Tab-separated table of C-alpha atoms in Angstrom:
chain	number	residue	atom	x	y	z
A	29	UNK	CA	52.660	39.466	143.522
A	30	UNK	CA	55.747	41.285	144.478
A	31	UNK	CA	57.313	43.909	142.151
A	32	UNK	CA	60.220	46.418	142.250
A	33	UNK	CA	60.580	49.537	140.574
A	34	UNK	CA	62.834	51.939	139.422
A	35	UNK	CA	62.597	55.048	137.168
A	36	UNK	CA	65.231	55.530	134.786
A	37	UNK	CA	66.332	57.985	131.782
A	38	UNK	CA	68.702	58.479	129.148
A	39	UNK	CA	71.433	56.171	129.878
A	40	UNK	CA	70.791	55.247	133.513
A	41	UNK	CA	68.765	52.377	131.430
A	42	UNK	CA	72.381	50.682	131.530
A	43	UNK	CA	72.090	50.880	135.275
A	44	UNK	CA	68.640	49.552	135.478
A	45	UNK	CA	69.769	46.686	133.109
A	46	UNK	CA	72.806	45.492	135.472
A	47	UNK	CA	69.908	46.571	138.305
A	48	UNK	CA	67.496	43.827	136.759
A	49	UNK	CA	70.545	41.134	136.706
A	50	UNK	CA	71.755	41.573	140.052
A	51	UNK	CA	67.961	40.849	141.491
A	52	UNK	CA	67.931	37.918	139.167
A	53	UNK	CA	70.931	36.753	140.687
A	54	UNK	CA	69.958	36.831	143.993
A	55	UNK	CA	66.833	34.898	143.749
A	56	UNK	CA	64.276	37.925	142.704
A	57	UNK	CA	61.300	35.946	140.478
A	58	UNK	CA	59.098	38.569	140.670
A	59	UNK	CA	57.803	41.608	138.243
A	60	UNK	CA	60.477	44.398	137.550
A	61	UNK	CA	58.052	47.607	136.502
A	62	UNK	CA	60.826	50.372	135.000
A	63	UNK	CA	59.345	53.225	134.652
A	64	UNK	CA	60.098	55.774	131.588
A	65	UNK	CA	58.933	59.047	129.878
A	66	UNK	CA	57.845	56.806	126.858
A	67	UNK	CA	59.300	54.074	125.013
A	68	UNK	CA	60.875	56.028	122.158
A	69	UNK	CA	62.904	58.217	125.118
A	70	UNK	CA	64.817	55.157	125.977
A	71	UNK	CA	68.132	55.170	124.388
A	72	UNK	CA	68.578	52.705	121.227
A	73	UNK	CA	70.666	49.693	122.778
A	74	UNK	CA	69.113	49.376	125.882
A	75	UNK	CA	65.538	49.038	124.586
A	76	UNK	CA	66.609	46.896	121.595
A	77	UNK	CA	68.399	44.311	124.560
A	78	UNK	CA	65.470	44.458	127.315
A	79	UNK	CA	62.948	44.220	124.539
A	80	UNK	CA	64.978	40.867	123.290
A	81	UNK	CA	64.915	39.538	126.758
A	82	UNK	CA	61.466	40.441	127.417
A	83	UNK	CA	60.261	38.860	123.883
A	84	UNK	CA	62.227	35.352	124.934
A	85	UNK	CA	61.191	32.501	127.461
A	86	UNK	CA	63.990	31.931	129.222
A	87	UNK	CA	64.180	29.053	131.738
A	88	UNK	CA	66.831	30.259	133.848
A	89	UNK	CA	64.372	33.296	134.517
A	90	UNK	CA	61.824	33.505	136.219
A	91	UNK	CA	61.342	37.280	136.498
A	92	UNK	CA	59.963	40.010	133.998
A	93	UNK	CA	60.538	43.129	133.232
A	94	UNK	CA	57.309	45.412	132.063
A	95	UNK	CA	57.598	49.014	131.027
A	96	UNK	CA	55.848	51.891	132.597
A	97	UNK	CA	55.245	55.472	130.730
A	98	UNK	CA	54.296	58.074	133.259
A	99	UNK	CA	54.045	61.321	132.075
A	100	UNK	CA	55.015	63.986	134.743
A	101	UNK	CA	57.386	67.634	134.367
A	102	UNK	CA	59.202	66.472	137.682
A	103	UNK	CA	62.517	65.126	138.139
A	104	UNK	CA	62.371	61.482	138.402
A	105	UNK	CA	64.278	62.050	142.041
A	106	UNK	CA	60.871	63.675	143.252
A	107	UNK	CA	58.256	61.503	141.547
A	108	UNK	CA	58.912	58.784	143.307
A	109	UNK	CA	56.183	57.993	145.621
A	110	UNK	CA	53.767	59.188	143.034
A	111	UNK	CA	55.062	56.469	140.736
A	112	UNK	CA	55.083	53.388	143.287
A	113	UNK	CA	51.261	54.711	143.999
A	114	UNK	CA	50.718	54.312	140.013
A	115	UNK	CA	52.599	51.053	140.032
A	116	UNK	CA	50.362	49.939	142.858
A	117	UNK	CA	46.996	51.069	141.345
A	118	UNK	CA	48.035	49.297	138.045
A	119	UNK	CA	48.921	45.773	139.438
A	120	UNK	CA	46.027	45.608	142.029
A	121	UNK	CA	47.736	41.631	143.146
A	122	UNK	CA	51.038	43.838	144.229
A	123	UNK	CA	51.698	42.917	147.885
A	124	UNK	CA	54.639	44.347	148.720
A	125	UNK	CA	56.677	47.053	146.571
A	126	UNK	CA	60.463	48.112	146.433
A	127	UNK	CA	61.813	51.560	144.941
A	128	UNK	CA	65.480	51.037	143.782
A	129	UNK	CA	67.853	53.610	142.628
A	130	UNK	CA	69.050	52.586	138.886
A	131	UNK	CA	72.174	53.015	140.350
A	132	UNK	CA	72.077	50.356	142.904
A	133	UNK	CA	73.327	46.820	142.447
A	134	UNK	CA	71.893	44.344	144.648
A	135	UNK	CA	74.426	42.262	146.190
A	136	UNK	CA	72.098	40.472	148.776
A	137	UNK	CA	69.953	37.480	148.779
A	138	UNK	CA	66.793	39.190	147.948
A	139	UNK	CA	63.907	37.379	149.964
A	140	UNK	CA	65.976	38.915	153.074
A	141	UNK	CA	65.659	42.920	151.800
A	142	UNK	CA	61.977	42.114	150.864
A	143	UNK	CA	60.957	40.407	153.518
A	144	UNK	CA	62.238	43.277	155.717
A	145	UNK	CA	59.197	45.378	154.703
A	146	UNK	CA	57.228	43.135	157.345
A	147	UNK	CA	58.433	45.329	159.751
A	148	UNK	CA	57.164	48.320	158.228
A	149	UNK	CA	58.497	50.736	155.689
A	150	UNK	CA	62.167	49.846	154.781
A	151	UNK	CA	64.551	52.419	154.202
A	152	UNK	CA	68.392	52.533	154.575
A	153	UNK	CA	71.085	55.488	156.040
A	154	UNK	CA	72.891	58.050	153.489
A	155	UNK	CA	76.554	58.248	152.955
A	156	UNK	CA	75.751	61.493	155.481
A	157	UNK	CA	74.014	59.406	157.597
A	158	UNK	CA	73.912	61.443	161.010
A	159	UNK	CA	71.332	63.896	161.834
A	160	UNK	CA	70.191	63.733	165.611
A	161	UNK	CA	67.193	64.001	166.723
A	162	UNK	CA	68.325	67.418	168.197
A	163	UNK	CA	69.684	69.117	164.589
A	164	UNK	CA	68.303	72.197	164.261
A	165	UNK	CA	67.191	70.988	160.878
A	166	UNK	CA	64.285	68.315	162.326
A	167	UNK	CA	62.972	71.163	164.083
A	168	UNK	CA	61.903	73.283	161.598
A	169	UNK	CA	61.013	69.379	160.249
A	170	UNK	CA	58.948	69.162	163.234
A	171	UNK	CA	56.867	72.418	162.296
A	172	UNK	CA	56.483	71.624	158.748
A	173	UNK	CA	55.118	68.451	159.892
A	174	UNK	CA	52.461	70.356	162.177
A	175	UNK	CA	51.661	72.655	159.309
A	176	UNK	CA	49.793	69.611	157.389
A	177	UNK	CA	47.832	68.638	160.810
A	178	UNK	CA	50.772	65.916	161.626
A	179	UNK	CA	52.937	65.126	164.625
A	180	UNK	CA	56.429	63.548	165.009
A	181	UNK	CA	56.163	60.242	165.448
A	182	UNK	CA	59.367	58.885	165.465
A	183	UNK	CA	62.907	60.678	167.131
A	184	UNK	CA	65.580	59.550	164.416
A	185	UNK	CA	69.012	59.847	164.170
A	186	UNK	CA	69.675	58.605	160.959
A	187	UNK	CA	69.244	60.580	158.080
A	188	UNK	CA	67.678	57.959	154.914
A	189	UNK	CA	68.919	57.550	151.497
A	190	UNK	CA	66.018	58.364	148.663
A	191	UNK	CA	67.551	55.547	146.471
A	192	UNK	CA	65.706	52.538	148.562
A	193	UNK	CA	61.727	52.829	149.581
A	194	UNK	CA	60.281	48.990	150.905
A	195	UNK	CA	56.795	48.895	151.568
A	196	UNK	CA	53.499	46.233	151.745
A	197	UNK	CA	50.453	47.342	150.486
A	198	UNK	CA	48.847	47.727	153.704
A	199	UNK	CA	51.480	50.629	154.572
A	200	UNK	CA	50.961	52.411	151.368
A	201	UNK	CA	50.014	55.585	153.180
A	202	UNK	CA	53.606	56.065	153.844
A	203	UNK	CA	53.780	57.368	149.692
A	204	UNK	CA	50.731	59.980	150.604
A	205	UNK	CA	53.133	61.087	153.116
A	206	UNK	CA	56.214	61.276	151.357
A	207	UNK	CA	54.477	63.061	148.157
A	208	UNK	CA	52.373	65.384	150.388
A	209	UNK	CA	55.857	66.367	151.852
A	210	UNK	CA	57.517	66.812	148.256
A	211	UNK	CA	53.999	68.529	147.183
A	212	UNK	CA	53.861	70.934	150.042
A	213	UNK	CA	57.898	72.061	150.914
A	214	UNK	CA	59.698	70.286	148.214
A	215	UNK	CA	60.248	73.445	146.152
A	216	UNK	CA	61.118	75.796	148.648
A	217	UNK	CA	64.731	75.593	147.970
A	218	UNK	CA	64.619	73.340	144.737
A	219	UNK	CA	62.944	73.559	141.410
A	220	UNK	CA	61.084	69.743	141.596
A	221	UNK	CA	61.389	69.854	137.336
A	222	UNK	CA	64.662	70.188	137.085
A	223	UNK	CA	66.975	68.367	134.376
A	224	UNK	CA	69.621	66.222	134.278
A	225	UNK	CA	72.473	65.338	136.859
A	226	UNK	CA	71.492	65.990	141.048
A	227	UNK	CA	74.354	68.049	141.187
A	228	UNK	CA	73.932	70.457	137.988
A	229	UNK	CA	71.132	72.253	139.577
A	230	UNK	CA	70.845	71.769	143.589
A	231	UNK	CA	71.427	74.577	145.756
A	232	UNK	CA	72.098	75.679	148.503
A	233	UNK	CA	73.254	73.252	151.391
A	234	UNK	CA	71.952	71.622	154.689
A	235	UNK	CA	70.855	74.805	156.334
A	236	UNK	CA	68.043	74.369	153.284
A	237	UNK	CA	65.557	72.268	155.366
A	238	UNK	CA	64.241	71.120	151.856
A	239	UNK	CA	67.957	70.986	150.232
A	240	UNK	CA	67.107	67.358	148.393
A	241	UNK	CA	63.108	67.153	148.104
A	242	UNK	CA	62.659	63.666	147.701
A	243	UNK	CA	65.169	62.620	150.232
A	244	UNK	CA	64.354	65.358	152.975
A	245	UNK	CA	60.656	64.516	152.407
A	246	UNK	CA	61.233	60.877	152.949
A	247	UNK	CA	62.661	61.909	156.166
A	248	UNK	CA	60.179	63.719	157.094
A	249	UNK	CA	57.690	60.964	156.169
A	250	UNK	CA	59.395	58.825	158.391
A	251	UNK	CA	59.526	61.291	161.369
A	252	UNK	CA	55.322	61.386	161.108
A	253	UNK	CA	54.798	57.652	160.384
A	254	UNK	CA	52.288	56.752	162.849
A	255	UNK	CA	53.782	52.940	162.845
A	256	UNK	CA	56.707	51.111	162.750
A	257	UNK	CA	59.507	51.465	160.671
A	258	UNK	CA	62.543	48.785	159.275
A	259	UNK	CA	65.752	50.617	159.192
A	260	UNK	CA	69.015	49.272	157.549
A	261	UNK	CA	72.083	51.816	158.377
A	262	UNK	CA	74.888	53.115	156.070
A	263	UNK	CA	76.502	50.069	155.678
A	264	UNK	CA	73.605	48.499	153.355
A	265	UNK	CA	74.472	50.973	150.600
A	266	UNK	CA	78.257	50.837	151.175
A	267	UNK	CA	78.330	54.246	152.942
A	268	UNK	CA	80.216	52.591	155.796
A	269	UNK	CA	81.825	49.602	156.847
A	270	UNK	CA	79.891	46.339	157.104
A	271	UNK	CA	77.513	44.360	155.641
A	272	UNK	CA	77.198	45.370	151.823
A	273	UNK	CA	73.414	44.881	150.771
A	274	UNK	CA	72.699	47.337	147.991
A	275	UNK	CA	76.141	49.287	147.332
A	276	UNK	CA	74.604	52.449	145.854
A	277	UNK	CA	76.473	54.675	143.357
A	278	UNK	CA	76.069	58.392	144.495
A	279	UNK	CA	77.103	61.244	142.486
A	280	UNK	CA	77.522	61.736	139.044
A	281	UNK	CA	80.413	59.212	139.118
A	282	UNK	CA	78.638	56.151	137.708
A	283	UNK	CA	79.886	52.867	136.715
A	284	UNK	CA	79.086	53.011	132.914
A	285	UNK	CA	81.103	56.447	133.065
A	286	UNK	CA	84.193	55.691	134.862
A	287	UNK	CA	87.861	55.002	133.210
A	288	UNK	CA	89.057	52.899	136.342
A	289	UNK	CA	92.788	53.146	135.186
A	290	UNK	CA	93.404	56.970	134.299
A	291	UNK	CA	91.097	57.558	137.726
A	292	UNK	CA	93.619	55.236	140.032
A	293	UNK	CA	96.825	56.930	138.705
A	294	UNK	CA	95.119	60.502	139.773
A	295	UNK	CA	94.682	58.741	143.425
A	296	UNK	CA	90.649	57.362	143.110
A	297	UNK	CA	90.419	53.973	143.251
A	298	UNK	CA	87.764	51.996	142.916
A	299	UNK	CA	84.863	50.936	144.858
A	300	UNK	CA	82.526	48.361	145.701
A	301	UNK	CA	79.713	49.386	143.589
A	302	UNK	CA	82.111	49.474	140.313
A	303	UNK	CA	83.270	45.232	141.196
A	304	UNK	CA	79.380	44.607	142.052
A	305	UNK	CA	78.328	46.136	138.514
A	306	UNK	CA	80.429	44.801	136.307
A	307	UNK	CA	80.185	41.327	137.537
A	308	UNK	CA	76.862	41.385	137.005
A	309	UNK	CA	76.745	43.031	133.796
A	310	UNK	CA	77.026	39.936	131.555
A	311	UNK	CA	72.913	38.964	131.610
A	312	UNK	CA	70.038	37.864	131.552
A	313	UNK	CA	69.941	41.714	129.833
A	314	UNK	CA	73.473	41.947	128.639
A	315	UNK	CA	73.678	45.643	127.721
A	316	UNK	CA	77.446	45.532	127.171
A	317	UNK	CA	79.665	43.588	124.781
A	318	UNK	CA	81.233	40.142	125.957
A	319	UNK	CA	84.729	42.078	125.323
A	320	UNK	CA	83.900	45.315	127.034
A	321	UNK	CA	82.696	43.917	130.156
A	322	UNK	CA	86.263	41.768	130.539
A	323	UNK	CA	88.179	44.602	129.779
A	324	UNK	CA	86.429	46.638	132.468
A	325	UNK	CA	87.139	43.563	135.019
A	326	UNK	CA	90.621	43.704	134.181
A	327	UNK	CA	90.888	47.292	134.463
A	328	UNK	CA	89.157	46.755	137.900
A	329	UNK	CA	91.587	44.511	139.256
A	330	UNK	CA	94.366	46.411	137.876
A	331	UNK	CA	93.292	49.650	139.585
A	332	UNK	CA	92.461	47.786	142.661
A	333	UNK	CA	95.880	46.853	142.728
A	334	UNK	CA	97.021	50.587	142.224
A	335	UNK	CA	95.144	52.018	144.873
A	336	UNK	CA	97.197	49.622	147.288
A	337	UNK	CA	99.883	52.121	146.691
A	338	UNK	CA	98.575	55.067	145.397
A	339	UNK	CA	96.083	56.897	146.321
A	340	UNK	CA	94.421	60.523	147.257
A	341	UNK	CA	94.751	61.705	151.327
């Protein structure tokens, strides 16, 4: 059995919806596991649609969604490994597991990205993507490491996105890792229960060597990873150019938020992760009204068109 997860809340369920339909369309058949405070905290629509689609047999789908309460005080951005170890306890058949962002659209033929955790681990480069192996930041990485009877493993330049975690079962020690991390350092700089949007209550900046918990953890995790590791860069989440995988939306601008004509006359046009959404917003879960999701397609096009001559510098 192969299953991906994601963790979602309040109306990131629309993202995990269009999440759910862009793995469908790109040959996923397996178990989709989203993972929630509790059933009645998931917004009215979007339970009312994935509850339709999961009560249905449809023929043109193969693959299932399940729900999965946990019931933690953390931010869903630093119970991440705990969750994929509950997912993995639960569904004992699981052979290999993927994390996903609710804000990531897959855009990839999906046997490729899963099959990539045969290699070990999979995880993917940030927008800021560089961090040598030199920065004075993985040094004091390098001592935390130490500190929980660890060594470094691995000299990496490229710092990982928290959005995308591959691994097989055999590698599962890679989550003790990752939560021991979070569990140990995470909340040096950072409460780990915060609330709502990333960028409401993070602070401080890179000097922090624990400024993002989850994602600095992962790193770390992947400096002391005894084995190998399969590494995708930037480009896989559309933080660069090249080969567009998983375009990841970062920041509080989301797809379901954005007004893509008002933002192109103020010089923001845009991007790939908006096109990649709403194409695939129309099903097997179809969150969004037939109407809305042409208007936004028009409104698309017509910004793209916009930002040819008008744009921010």
């Amino acid at each position: 059995m192969k299953i991906v997860v994601t963790l979602a809340e309040g109306n990131y369920f629309q993202g995990a919806c269009v999440l759910f339909n862009s793995l469908v369309a790109n040959g996923f058949n397996g178990t989709f596991v989203a993972g929630c405070r509790s059933l009645d905290s998931v917004p009215t629509i979007e339970r009312s649609v994935i509850d339709a689609f999961r009560s249905t047999t449809a023929p043109i789908c193969s693959a299932r969604w399940e729900w999965f309460c946990v019931d933690t005080a953390w931010h869903f951005t630093n119970y991440k490994p705990r969750f994929m170890q509950q997912v993995l306890e639960a569904y004992p058949d699981c052979t290999s597991i993927v994390y996903l962002d609710p804000d990531i659209v897959v855009c990839a033929p999906w046997h490729w990205i899963e099959a990539a955790t045969e290699y070990g681990p999979v995880v993917a480069g940030d927008v800021n993507w560089s961090l040598p192996a030199g920065h004075p930041v993985r040094q004091e990485w390098k001592v935390m490491i130490e500190q929980v009877g660890k060594s470094c493993q691995h000299s990496l330049d490229i710092y990982f996105n928290g959005g995308l975690l591959g691994i097989q079962r055999r590698d599962r020690a890679f989550l003790v890792l990752w939560l021991q991390f979070i569990q140990e350092f995470g909340a040096s700089a950072n409460p780990l229960d915060a609330e709502g949007e990333i960028e409401a209550w993070r602070r401080g900046g890179r000097w922090n060597a624990m400024h993002a918990p989850d994602q600095d953890a992962l790193n770390i995790a992947a400096m002391a990873w005894p084995h190998h590791l399969s590494t995708f860069g930037p480009d896989l989440m559309g933080f660069s150019a090249g080969w567009l995988g998983l375009p990841h939306a970062l920041g509080s601008s989301k797809p379901w938020k954005r007004h893509y004509l008002r933002e192109a006359f103020d010089g923001r046009p845009p991007r790939q992760v908006d096109k990649a959404y709403w194409v695939q917003a129309t099903g097997p879960i179809q969150v969004y009204p037939s109407l809305k999701i042409k208007t936004k397609l028009v409104a698309l096009s017509v910004a793209s068109l916009i930002a040819r001559f008008y744009k921010r510098v």
